[in-house]
Amino acid sequence: MNIGEKIRMLRTSKLMTQSELAGSEITRNMLSRIENGAAQPSLDTLRYLAKKLNVSPGFLLAEGGDEQIYLKHNEMRDIKTAYLMGNFRICRDMCVNSESGEDDEVQLILAECTLEIAIEEFSKGNLRVACEYFDKAIDACAGTIYNTSHISSRAATYFKYMRNLSATLSSNSVDETDIPAWSAFSDAFSVYAEAFLALSGNGEIYAYPSDQSIYGMHIAAIKAIKEEQYEKAYECLHKILVSDDIAPEPMMYFVFSDMEIASKQTGDFKGAYEYSISKMEILQKLLS
C-alpha cells in the first residue's frame, strides 16, 4: 500500500471528505493527486496530513511489516479508547472491521465487548438477542491465546440462569454445564446466579452475593421460602422492588414468582394474583 492509498484509506475510515482533510494547507486537487499516486507529498504536507489523520508520519512512509505495526498501533489506540469509554458496540464494530482482526489482542477485546453487549441485552430482557451475543463472545475466545476463561464462564452462567426460563435459551456454541463457574465469581450477577441455581437444585453454594445487594436479598428470600418463613421472604422481596438498584428483567420474573408464593402463604390473595399477572407479562416479553 503506497502513501496515497494509505491516506485515502484513513480518510474514508474517518468519514472525512477530501476538502475536510485538505483544509487550508493544500488544495483538494493536490490531495486527490496524492491519493491517486500522481504526486508525492512534501515533508511539510506529509506531517500535516499525518496530524489530521491522527497517525505518525512514519506510518505513512512505512512498508511491509513496519506498516502493519503502525496500522495496529493506530487501530488499537481507537479500539481501547472506545472500550474504556464503555462504547462497546462501536468497539466491537472496530474490532470486526480491523485490519488486524486476527491479532490476539484484538480478538480478546472483541470477546470482552461482545460479552458486555450480551449482558446489556440480557438486562433489558432481550434474551434471544442476548443468547446470540453470548455465543459470539464464546466464539471470539477461540481466536486469542490470552486467558478468556472469565468470559466463557460468565457467558455459561447467564445461559444456565436463562434455562430456568426456557430450554430454548441455550448456547449453540458450547454445553454451558461443562464450563466451570469459578472464573465468573468476579461478577456480582454471576455470583448470585450460581447461588440461585444451587438453591433451585439443592446444590452446594460456593459463594454468596452481598447481603445488602438486590442479589443478596433475593437469595435470602429464596432460603426463607424453603424454610417456610414467608413473612421474612416477603420483606426481602419487597426491598428489591423499592430499591434504587435496577434488577435485570429476567431476575424480576423470579422475584414476582416468589412474591406470588409469599403473598399467598401470608393470606394476601389479591397480591398473589397481581404478582402472578406481572410474572406472566414479563415471561411473555422475555420469550418473545
PDB file of C-alpha atoms in Angstrom:
ATOM      1  CA  MET A   1       0.000   0.000   0.000  1.00  0.00           C
ATOM      2  CA  ASN A   2       1.587   3.313  -1.089  1.00  0.00           C
ATOM      3  CA  ILE A   3       1.343   6.676   0.678  1.00  0.00           C
ATOM      4  CA  GLY A   4      -1.653   7.851  -1.345  1.00  0.00           C
ATOM      5  CA  GLU A   5      -3.589   4.645  -0.751  1.00  0.00           C
ATOM      6  CA  LYS A   6      -2.951   4.864   2.986  1.00  0.00           C
ATOM      7  CA  ILE A   7      -4.119   8.458   3.103  1.00  0.00           C
ATOM      8  CA  ARG A   8      -7.311   7.591   1.209  1.00  0.00           C
ATOM      9  CA  MET A   9      -7.952   4.540   3.436  1.00  0.00           C
ATOM     10  CA  LEU A  10      -7.532   6.545   6.648  1.00  0.00           C
ATOM     11  CA  ARG A  11      -9.601   9.468   5.347  1.00  0.00           C
ATOM     12  CA  THR A  12     -12.539   7.296   4.312  1.00  0.00           C
ATOM     13  CA  SER A  13     -12.392   5.277   7.550  1.00  0.00           C
ATOM     14  CA  LYS A  14     -12.820   8.550   9.438  1.00  0.00           C
ATOM     15  CA  LEU A  15     -15.666   9.627   7.091  1.00  0.00           C
ATOM     16  CA  MET A  16     -13.733  12.718   6.006  1.00  0.00           C
ATOM     17  CA  THR A  17     -14.149  14.369   2.607  1.00  0.00           C
ATOM     18  CA  GLN A  18     -11.112  15.414   0.601  1.00  0.00           C
ATOM     19  CA  SER A  19     -11.965  19.050   1.284  1.00  0.00           C
ATOM     20  CA  GLU A  20     -12.101  18.435   5.051  1.00  0.00           C
ATOM     21  CA  LEU A  21      -8.715  16.740   5.040  1.00  0.00           C
ATOM     22  CA  ALA A  22      -7.088  19.275   2.727  1.00  0.00           C
ATOM     23  CA  GLY A  23      -8.265  22.180   4.867  1.00  0.00           C
ATOM     24  CA  SER A  24      -6.425  25.411   4.165  1.00  0.00           C
ATOM     25  CA  GLU A  25      -2.993  23.807   3.896  1.00  0.00           C
ATOM     26  CA  ILE A  26      -3.280  22.176   0.469  1.00  0.00           C
ATOM     27  CA  THR A  27      -5.786  22.183  -2.357  1.00  0.00           C
ATOM     28  CA  ARG A  28      -8.347  19.438  -2.742  1.00  0.00           C
ATOM     29  CA  ASN A  29      -6.965  18.819  -6.243  1.00  0.00           C
ATOM     30  CA  MET A  30      -3.468  18.249  -4.849  1.00  0.00           C
ATOM     31  CA  LEU A  31      -4.826  15.844  -2.232  1.00  0.00           C
ATOM     32  CA  SER A  32      -6.670  13.957  -4.968  1.00  0.00           C
ATOM     33  CA  ARG A  33      -3.432  13.630  -6.979  1.00  0.00           C
ATOM     34  CA  ILE A  34      -1.570  12.378  -3.886  1.00  0.00           C
ATOM     35  CA  GLU A  35      -4.256   9.789  -3.138  1.00  0.00           C
ATOM     36  CA  ASN A  36      -4.207   8.597  -6.756  1.00  0.00           C
ATOM     37  CA  GLY A  37      -0.403   8.272  -6.762  1.00  0.00           C
ATOM     38  CA  ALA A  38       0.062  11.046  -9.328  1.00  0.00           C
ATOM     39  CA  ALA A  39       2.025  13.230  -6.860  1.00  0.00           C
ATOM     40  CA  GLN A  40       4.153  12.796  -3.763  1.00  0.00           C
ATOM     41  CA  PRO A  41       3.564  14.998  -0.698  1.00  0.00           C
ATOM     42  CA  SER A  42       6.293  17.291   0.545  1.00  0.00           C
ATOM     43  CA  LEU A  43       7.664  16.687   4.059  1.00  0.00           C
ATOM     44  CA  ASP A  44       5.523  19.520   5.468  1.00  0.00           C
ATOM     45  CA  THR A  45       2.413  18.200   3.702  1.00  0.00           C
ATOM     46  CA  LEU A  46       3.154  14.697   4.970  1.00  0.00           C
ATOM     47  CA  ARG A  47       3.374  15.968   8.552  1.00  0.00           C
ATOM     48  CA  TYR A  48       0.166  17.964   8.140  1.00  0.00           C
ATOM     49  CA  LEU A  49      -1.799  15.022   6.720  1.00  0.00           C
ATOM     50  CA  ALA A  50      -0.469  12.639   9.389  1.00  0.00           C
ATOM     51  CA  LYS A  51      -1.565  15.029  12.147  1.00  0.00           C
ATOM     52  CA  LYS A  52      -5.038  15.444  10.626  1.00  0.00           C
ATOM     53  CA  LEU A  53      -5.396  11.660  10.256  1.00  0.00           C
ATOM     54  CA  ASN A  54      -4.123  11.052  13.797  1.00  0.00           C
ATOM     55  CA  VAL A  55      -1.211   8.822  12.739  1.00  0.00           C
ATOM     56  CA  SER A  56       2.541   9.283  12.751  1.00  0.00           C
ATOM     57  CA  PRO A  57       4.361  10.353   9.572  1.00  0.00           C
ATOM     58  CA  GLY A  58       6.265   7.070   9.958  1.00  0.00           C
ATOM     59  CA  PHE A  59       3.099   5.101   9.353  1.00  0.00           C
ATOM     60  CA  LEU A  60       2.507   6.819   6.019  1.00  0.00           C
ATOM     61  CA  LEU A  61       6.110   6.085   5.000  1.00  0.00           C
ATOM     62  CA  ALA A  62       6.287   2.536   6.382  1.00  0.00           C
ATOM     63  CA  GLU A  63       6.298  -0.513   4.142  1.00  0.00           C
ATOM     64  CA  GLY A  64       5.535  -4.211   4.665  1.00  0.00           C
ATOM     65  CA  GLY A  65       5.832  -5.444   8.235  1.00  0.00           C
ATOM     66  CA  ASP A  66       6.503  -1.974   9.615  1.00  0.00           C
ATOM     67  CA  GLU A  67       3.271  -0.809   8.003  1.00  0.00           C
ATOM     68  CA  GLN A  68       1.302  -3.468   9.871  1.00  0.00           C
ATOM     69  CA  ILE A  69       2.896  -2.437  13.163  1.00  0.00           C
ATOM     70  CA  TYR A  70       1.936   1.197  12.636  1.00  0.00           C
ATOM     71  CA  LEU A  71      -1.552   0.215  11.474  1.00  0.00           C
ATOM     72  CA  LYS A  72      -2.180  -1.957  14.531  1.00  0.00           C
ATOM     73  CA  HIS A  73      -0.866   0.745  16.859  1.00  0.00           C
ATOM     74  CA  ASN A  74      -3.239   3.301  15.397  1.00  0.00           C
ATOM     75  CA  GLU A  75      -6.239   0.956  15.406  1.00  0.00           C
ATOM     76  CA  MET A  76      -5.582  -0.298  18.922  1.00  0.00           C
ATOM     77  CA  ARG A  77      -5.496   3.236  20.287  1.00  0.00           C
ATOM     78  CA  ASP A  78      -9.005   3.879  18.938  1.00  0.00           C
ATOM     79  CA  ILE A  79     -10.282   0.433  19.952  1.00  0.00           C
ATOM     80  CA  LYS A  80      -9.007   0.780  23.518  1.00  0.00           C
ATOM     81  CA  THR A  81     -10.424   4.285  23.824  1.00  0.00           C
ATOM     82  CA  ALA A  82     -13.875   3.070  22.753  1.00  0.00           C
ATOM     83  CA  TYR A  83     -13.694   0.142  25.167  1.00  0.00           C
ATOM     84  CA  LEU A  84     -12.573   2.230  28.152  1.00  0.00           C
ATOM     85  CA  MET A  85     -15.357   4.739  27.473  1.00  0.00           C
ATOM     86  CA  GLY A  86     -17.914   1.924  27.529  1.00  0.00           C
ATOM     87  CA  ASN A  87     -18.808   2.294  23.848  1.00  0.00           C
ATOM     88  CA  PHE A  88     -18.921  -1.481  23.441  1.00  0.00           C
ATOM     89  CA  ARG A  89     -20.943  -1.607  20.229  1.00  0.00           C
ATOM     90  CA  ILE A  90     -18.630   0.853  18.492  1.00  0.00           C
ATOM     91  CA  CYS A  91     -15.643  -1.013  19.901  1.00  0.00           C
ATOM     92  CA  ARG A  92     -16.970  -4.318  18.618  1.00  0.00           C
ATOM     93  CA  ASP A  93     -17.536  -2.912  15.127  1.00  0.00           C
ATOM     94  CA  MET A  94     -13.987  -1.567  15.113  1.00  0.00           C
ATOM     95  CA  CYS A  95     -12.590  -4.966  16.114  1.00  0.00           C
ATOM     96  CA  VAL A  96     -14.654  -6.802  13.489  1.00  0.00           C
ATOM     97  CA  ASN A  97     -13.532  -4.393  10.748  1.00  0.00           C
ATOM     98  CA  SER A  98      -9.935  -4.096  11.958  1.00  0.00           C
ATOM     99  CA  GLU A  99      -7.097  -4.687   9.502  1.00  0.00           C
ATOM    100  CA  SER A 100      -5.504  -6.580  12.424  1.00  0.00           C
ATOM    101  CA  GLY A 101      -8.656  -8.633  13.015  1.00  0.00           C
ATOM    102  CA  GLU A 102      -6.782 -11.899  13.630  1.00  0.00           C
ATOM    103  CA  ASP A 103      -4.461 -10.311  16.185  1.00  0.00           C
ATOM    104  CA  ASP A 104      -4.697 -11.913  19.651  1.00  0.00           C
ATOM    105  CA  GLU A 105      -5.241  -8.601  21.434  1.00  0.00           C
ATOM    106  CA  VAL A 106      -7.960  -7.517  19.020  1.00  0.00           C
ATOM    107  CA  GLN A 107      -9.738 -10.864  19.447  1.00  0.00           C
ATOM    108  CA  LEU A 108      -9.555 -10.560  23.236  1.00  0.00           C
ATOM    109  CA  ILE A 109     -11.139  -7.106  23.201  1.00  0.00           C
ATOM    110  CA  LEU A 110     -13.719  -8.350  20.671  1.00  0.00           C
ATOM    111  CA  ALA A 111     -14.710 -11.110  23.105  1.00  0.00           C
ATOM    112  CA  GLU A 112     -14.817  -8.696  26.052  1.00  0.00           C
ATOM    113  CA  CYS A 113     -17.010  -6.071  24.392  1.00  0.00           C
ATOM    114  CA  THR A 114     -19.300  -8.712  22.839  1.00  0.00           C
ATOM    115  CA  LEU A 115     -19.860 -10.127  26.331  1.00  0.00           C
ATOM    116  CA  GLU A 116     -20.761  -6.650  27.627  1.00  0.00           C
ATOM    117  CA  ILE A 117     -23.302  -6.205  24.814  1.00  0.00           C
ATOM    118  CA  ALA A 118     -24.801  -9.620  25.644  1.00  0.00           C
ATOM    119  CA  ILE A 119     -25.173  -8.654  29.310  1.00  0.00           C
ATOM    120  CA  GLU A 120     -26.795  -5.350  28.339  1.00  0.00           C
ATOM    121  CA  GLU A 121     -29.355  -7.165  26.168  1.00  0.00           C
ATOM    122  CA  PHE A 122     -29.945  -9.711  28.940  1.00  0.00           C
ATOM    123  CA  SER A 123     -30.614  -6.972  31.496  1.00  0.00           C
ATOM    124  CA  LYS A 124     -33.149  -5.342  29.169  1.00  0.00           C
ATOM    125  CA  GLY A 125     -34.917  -8.670  28.702  1.00  0.00           C
ATOM    126  CA  ASN A 126     -33.956  -9.191  25.048  1.00  0.00           C
ATOM    127  CA  LEU A 127     -32.955 -12.773  25.698  1.00  0.00           C
ATOM    128  CA  ARG A 128     -32.903 -14.096  22.125  1.00  0.00           C
ATOM    129  CA  VAL A 129     -30.509 -11.311  21.154  1.00  0.00           C
ATOM    130  CA  ALA A 130     -28.510 -11.840  24.342  1.00  0.00           C
ATOM    131  CA  CYS A 131     -28.040 -15.531  23.509  1.00  0.00           C
ATOM    132  CA  GLU A 132     -26.634 -14.630  20.083  1.00  0.00           C
ATOM    133  CA  TYR A 133     -24.095 -12.240  21.590  1.00  0.00           C
ATOM    134  CA  PHE A 134     -23.098 -14.642  24.381  1.00  0.00           C
ATOM    135  CA  ASP A 135     -22.344 -17.245  21.708  1.00  0.00           C
ATOM    136  CA  LYS A 136     -20.388 -14.702  19.659  1.00  0.00           C
ATOM    137  CA  ALA A 137     -18.356 -13.820  22.756  1.00  0.00           C
ATOM    138  CA  ILE A 138     -17.557 -17.502  23.351  1.00  0.00           C
ATOM    139  CA  ASP A 139     -16.610 -17.962  19.682  1.00  0.00           C
ATOM    140  CA  ALA A 140     -14.282 -14.937  19.809  1.00  0.00           C
ATOM    141  CA  CYS A 141     -12.439 -16.519  22.745  1.00  0.00           C
ATOM    142  CA  ALA A 142     -11.145 -19.204  20.389  1.00  0.00           C
ATOM    143  CA  GLY A 143      -9.323 -16.562  18.347  1.00  0.00           C
ATOM    144  CA  THR A 144      -6.837 -15.479  21.008  1.00  0.00           C
ATOM    145  CA  ILE A 145      -4.072 -17.113  23.033  1.00  0.00           C
ATOM    146  CA  TYR A 146      -4.954 -14.974  26.063  1.00  0.00           C
ATOM    147  CA  ASN A 147      -6.826 -16.474  29.025  1.00  0.00           C
ATOM    148  CA  THR A 148     -10.529 -15.933  28.377  1.00  0.00           C
ATOM    149  CA  SER A 149     -11.957 -18.325  30.989  1.00  0.00           C
ATOM    150  CA  HIS A 150     -13.666 -15.407  32.753  1.00  0.00           C
ATOM    151  CA  ILE A 151     -15.582 -14.608  29.556  1.00  0.00           C
ATOM    152  CA  SER A 152     -16.752 -18.134  28.726  1.00  0.00           C
ATOM    153  CA  SER A 153     -17.517 -18.786  32.412  1.00  0.00           C
ATOM    154  CA  ARG A 154     -19.704 -15.690  32.748  1.00  0.00           C
ATOM    155  CA  ALA A 155     -21.496 -16.454  29.481  1.00  0.00           C
ATOM    156  CA  ALA A 156     -22.150 -20.019  30.637  1.00  0.00           C
ATOM    157  CA  THR A 157     -23.558 -18.776  33.953  1.00  0.00           C
ATOM    158  CA  TYR A 158     -26.017 -16.476  32.177  1.00  0.00           C
ATOM    159  CA  PHE A 159     -27.044 -19.326  29.872  1.00  0.00           C
ATOM    160  CA  LYS A 160     -27.691 -21.653  32.837  1.00  0.00           C
ATOM    161  CA  TYR A 161     -29.782 -18.953  34.523  1.00  0.00           C
ATOM    162  CA  MET A 162     -31.849 -18.432  31.372  1.00  0.00           C
ATOM    163  CA  ARG A 163     -32.528 -22.141  31.023  1.00  0.00           C
ATOM    164  CA  ASN A 164     -34.721 -21.805  34.122  1.00  0.00           C
ATOM    165  CA  LEU A 165     -36.980 -19.664  31.949  1.00  0.00           C
ATOM    166  CA  SER A 166     -36.918 -21.827  28.829  1.00  0.00           C
ATOM    167  CA  ALA A 167     -34.849 -24.722  27.490  1.00  0.00           C
ATOM    168  CA  THR A 168     -34.679 -22.849  24.176  1.00  0.00           C
ATOM    169  CA  LEU A 169     -32.461 -20.179  25.768  1.00  0.00           C
ATOM    170  CA  SER A 170     -29.261 -22.177  25.474  1.00  0.00           C
ATOM    171  CA  SER A 171     -25.911 -21.908  23.760  1.00  0.00           C
ATOM    172  CA  ASN A 172     -25.333 -23.058  20.207  1.00  0.00           C
ATOM    173  CA  SER A 173     -21.560 -22.968  20.726  1.00  0.00           C
ATOM    174  CA  VAL A 174     -20.913 -24.958  23.905  1.00  0.00           C
ATOM    175  CA  ASP A 175     -22.561 -27.074  26.556  1.00  0.00           C
ATOM    176  CA  GLU A 176     -22.758 -24.462  29.292  1.00  0.00           C
ATOM    177  CA  THR A 177     -22.874 -27.116  32.004  1.00  0.00           C
ATOM    178  CA  ASP A 178     -19.330 -28.218  31.064  1.00  0.00           C
ATOM    179  CA  ILE A 179     -17.766 -24.824  31.866  1.00  0.00           C
ATOM    180  CA  PRO A 180     -16.614 -24.292  35.492  1.00  0.00           C
ATOM    181  CA  ALA A 181     -18.162 -21.318  37.264  1.00  0.00           C
ATOM    182  CA  TRP A 182     -15.130 -20.260  39.309  1.00  0.00           C
ATOM    183  CA  SER A 183     -13.836 -17.694  36.831  1.00  0.00           C
ATOM    184  CA  ALA A 184     -17.198 -15.904  36.831  1.00  0.00           C
ATOM    185  CA  PHE A 185     -17.156 -15.071  40.543  1.00  0.00           C
ATOM    186  CA  SER A 186     -15.653 -11.614  39.992  1.00  0.00           C
ATOM    187  CA  ASP A 187     -19.052 -10.614  38.569  1.00  0.00           C
ATOM    188  CA  ALA A 188     -21.829  -9.826  41.091  1.00  0.00           C
ATOM    189  CA  PHE A 189     -24.649 -11.206  38.955  1.00  0.00           C
ATOM    190  CA  SER A 190     -22.762 -14.423  38.266  1.00  0.00           C
ATOM    191  CA  VAL A 191     -22.230 -14.992  41.997  1.00  0.00           C
ATOM    192  CA  TYR A 192     -25.971 -14.509  42.532  1.00  0.00           C
ATOM    193  CA  ALA A 193     -26.899 -16.706  39.556  1.00  0.00           C
ATOM    194  CA  GLU A 194     -24.742 -19.608  40.740  1.00  0.00           C
ATOM    195  CA  ALA A 195     -26.236 -19.333  44.256  1.00  0.00           C
ATOM    196  CA  PHE A 196     -29.735 -19.174  42.713  1.00  0.00           C
ATOM    197  CA  LEU A 197     -29.026 -22.274  40.609  1.00  0.00           C
ATOM    198  CA  ALA A 198     -27.641 -24.147  43.605  1.00  0.00           C
ATOM    199  CA  LEU A 199     -30.748 -23.377  45.683  1.00  0.00           C
ATOM    200  CA  SER A 200     -33.019 -24.338  42.796  1.00  0.00           C
ATOM    201  CA  GLY A 201     -31.369 -27.746  42.562  1.00  0.00           C
ATOM    202  CA  ASN A 202     -30.471 -28.223  46.223  1.00  0.00           C
ATOM    203  CA  GLY A 203     -26.790 -27.945  45.315  1.00  0.00           C
ATOM    204  CA  GLU A 204     -23.883 -26.517  47.274  1.00  0.00           C
ATOM    205  CA  ILE A 205     -23.389 -22.746  47.310  1.00  0.00           C
ATOM    206  CA  TYR A 206     -19.733 -21.790  46.927  1.00  0.00           C
ATOM    207  CA  ALA A 207     -20.120 -18.011  47.082  1.00  0.00           C
ATOM    208  CA  TYR A 208     -22.816 -15.623  48.305  1.00  0.00           C
ATOM    209  CA  PRO A 209     -23.712 -12.180  46.946  1.00  0.00           C
ATOM    210  CA  SER A 210     -23.590  -9.200  49.307  1.00  0.00           C
ATOM    211  CA  ASP A 211     -26.458  -9.321  51.814  1.00  0.00           C
ATOM    212  CA  GLN A 212     -27.335  -5.657  51.147  1.00  0.00           C
ATOM    213  CA  SER A 213     -27.482  -6.013  47.376  1.00  0.00           C
ATOM    214  CA  ILE A 214     -30.646  -6.884  45.473  1.00  0.00           C
ATOM    215  CA  TYR A 215     -28.959 -10.175  44.608  1.00  0.00           C
ATOM    216  CA  GLY A 216     -28.293 -10.979  48.261  1.00  0.00           C
ATOM    217  CA  MET A 217     -31.877 -10.064  49.157  1.00  0.00           C
ATOM    218  CA  HIS A 218     -33.262 -12.472  46.568  1.00  0.00           C
ATOM    219  CA  ILE A 219     -31.080 -15.331  47.787  1.00  0.00           C
ATOM    220  CA  ALA A 220     -32.218 -14.601  51.358  1.00  0.00           C
ATOM    221  CA  ALA A 221     -35.860 -14.645  50.184  1.00  0.00           C
ATOM    222  CA  ILE A 222     -35.447 -17.980  48.407  1.00  0.00           C
ATOM    223  CA  LYS A 223     -33.880 -19.513  51.520  1.00  0.00           C
ATOM    224  CA  ALA A 224     -36.701 -18.103  53.670  1.00  0.00           C
ATOM    225  CA  ILE A 225     -39.328 -19.677  51.389  1.00  0.00           C
ATOM    226  CA  LYS A 226     -37.551 -23.021  51.617  1.00  0.00           C
ATOM    227  CA  GLU A 227     -37.679 -22.674  55.401  1.00  0.00           C
ATOM    228  CA  GLU A 228     -41.360 -21.625  55.214  1.00  0.00           C
ATOM    229  CA  GLN A 229     -40.557 -18.185  56.666  1.00  0.00           C
ATOM    230  CA  TYR A 230     -42.888 -16.432  54.270  1.00  0.00           C
ATOM    231  CA  GLU A 231     -43.109 -13.064  56.033  1.00  0.00           C
ATOM    232  CA  LYS A 232     -39.324 -12.785  56.032  1.00  0.00           C
ATOM    233  CA  ALA A 233     -39.279 -13.740  52.354  1.00  0.00           C
ATOM    234  CA  TYR A 234     -41.890 -11.100  51.552  1.00  0.00           C
ATOM    235  CA  GLU A 235     -39.870  -8.448  53.384  1.00  0.00           C
ATOM    236  CA  CYS A 236     -36.702  -9.299  51.434  1.00  0.00           C
ATOM    237  CA  LEU A 237     -38.535  -9.318  48.113  1.00  0.00           C
ATOM    238  CA  HIS A 238     -40.267  -6.013  48.847  1.00  0.00           C
ATOM    239  CA  LYS A 239     -36.858  -4.414  49.461  1.00  0.00           C
ATOM    240  CA  ILE A 240     -35.861  -5.423  45.945  1.00  0.00           C
ATOM    241  CA  LEU A 241     -38.957  -3.767  44.474  1.00  0.00           C
ATOM    242  CA  VAL A 242     -38.311  -0.445  46.246  1.00  0.00           C
ATOM    243  CA  SER A 243     -34.537  -0.487  45.817  1.00  0.00           C
ATOM    244  CA  ASP A 244     -32.792   2.210  43.795  1.00  0.00           C
ATOM    245  CA  ASP A 245     -30.826  -0.558  42.069  1.00  0.00           C
ATOM    246  CA  ILE A 246     -32.484  -1.846  38.923  1.00  0.00           C
ATOM    247  CA  ALA A 247     -32.685  -5.629  38.705  1.00  0.00           C
ATOM    248  CA  PRO A 248     -32.255  -7.355  35.318  1.00  0.00           C
ATOM    249  CA  GLU A 249     -35.592  -8.162  33.687  1.00  0.00           C
ATOM    250  CA  PRO A 250     -35.119 -11.954  33.892  1.00  0.00           C
ATOM    251  CA  MET A 251     -34.445 -11.694  37.625  1.00  0.00           C
ATOM    252  CA  MET A 252     -37.701  -9.774  38.068  1.00  0.00           C
ATOM    253  CA  TYR A 253     -39.609 -12.761  36.709  1.00  0.00           C
ATOM    254  CA  PHE A 254     -38.294 -14.878  39.579  1.00  0.00           C
ATOM    255  CA  VAL A 255     -38.842 -12.070  42.098  1.00  0.00           C
ATOM    256  CA  PHE A 256     -42.513 -11.817  41.103  1.00  0.00           C
ATOM    257  CA  SER A 257     -42.809 -15.606  41.185  1.00  0.00           C
ATOM    258  CA  ASP A 258     -41.522 -15.639  44.758  1.00  0.00           C
ATOM    259  CA  MET A 259     -43.717 -12.668  45.687  1.00  0.00           C
ATOM    260  CA  GLU A 260     -46.709 -14.665  44.471  1.00  0.00           C
ATOM    261  CA  ILE A 261     -45.750 -17.556  46.752  1.00  0.00           C
ATOM    262  CA  ALA A 262     -45.013 -15.355  49.776  1.00  0.00           C
ATOM    263  CA  SER A 263     -48.248 -13.372  49.324  1.00  0.00           C
ATOM    264  CA  LYS A 264     -50.376 -16.491  49.008  1.00  0.00           C
ATOM    265  CA  GLN A 265     -48.813 -18.073  52.075  1.00  0.00           C
ATOM    266  CA  THR A 266     -49.380 -14.931  54.186  1.00  0.00           C
ATOM    267  CA  GLY A 267     -53.029 -14.642  53.142  1.00  0.00           C
ATOM    268  CA  ASP A 268     -52.647 -11.791  50.639  1.00  0.00           C
ATOM    269  CA  PHE A 269     -54.517 -13.487  47.785  1.00  0.00           C
ATOM    270  CA  LYS A 270     -55.136 -10.270  45.877  1.00  0.00           C
ATOM    271  CA  GLY A 271     -51.429  -9.509  45.929  1.00  0.00           C
ATOM    272  CA  ALA A 272     -50.638 -13.067  44.873  1.00  0.00           C
ATOM    273  CA  TYR A 273     -52.933 -12.681  41.858  1.00  0.00           C
ATOM    274  CA  GLU A 274     -51.380  -9.349  40.865  1.00  0.00           C
ATOM    275  CA  TYR A 275     -47.847 -10.728  41.126  1.00  0.00           C
ATOM    276  CA  SER A 276     -48.910 -13.740  39.067  1.00  0.00           C
ATOM    277  CA  ILE A 277     -50.119 -11.424  36.293  1.00  0.00           C
ATOM    278  CA  SER A 278     -46.892  -9.375  36.437  1.00  0.00           C
ATOM    279  CA  LYS A 279     -44.844 -12.568  36.275  1.00  0.00           C
ATOM    280  CA  MET A 280     -46.620 -13.806  33.166  1.00  0.00           C
ATOM    281  CA  GLU A 281     -46.325 -10.428  31.426  1.00  0.00           C
ATOM    282  CA  ILE A 282     -42.567 -10.408  31.966  1.00  0.00           C
ATOM    283  CA  LEU A 283     -42.216 -14.014  30.799  1.00  0.00           C
ATOM    284  CA  GLN A 284     -44.110 -13.232  27.608  1.00  0.00           C
ATOM    285  CA  LYS A 285     -41.705 -10.376  26.889  1.00  0.00           C
ATOM    286  CA  LEU A 286     -38.612 -12.420  27.743  1.00  0.00           C
ATOM    287  CA  LEU A 287     -39.526 -15.263  25.401  1.00  0.00           C
ATOM    288  CA  SER A 288     -40.720 -13.121  22.502  1.00  0.00           C
TER     289      SER A 288
END
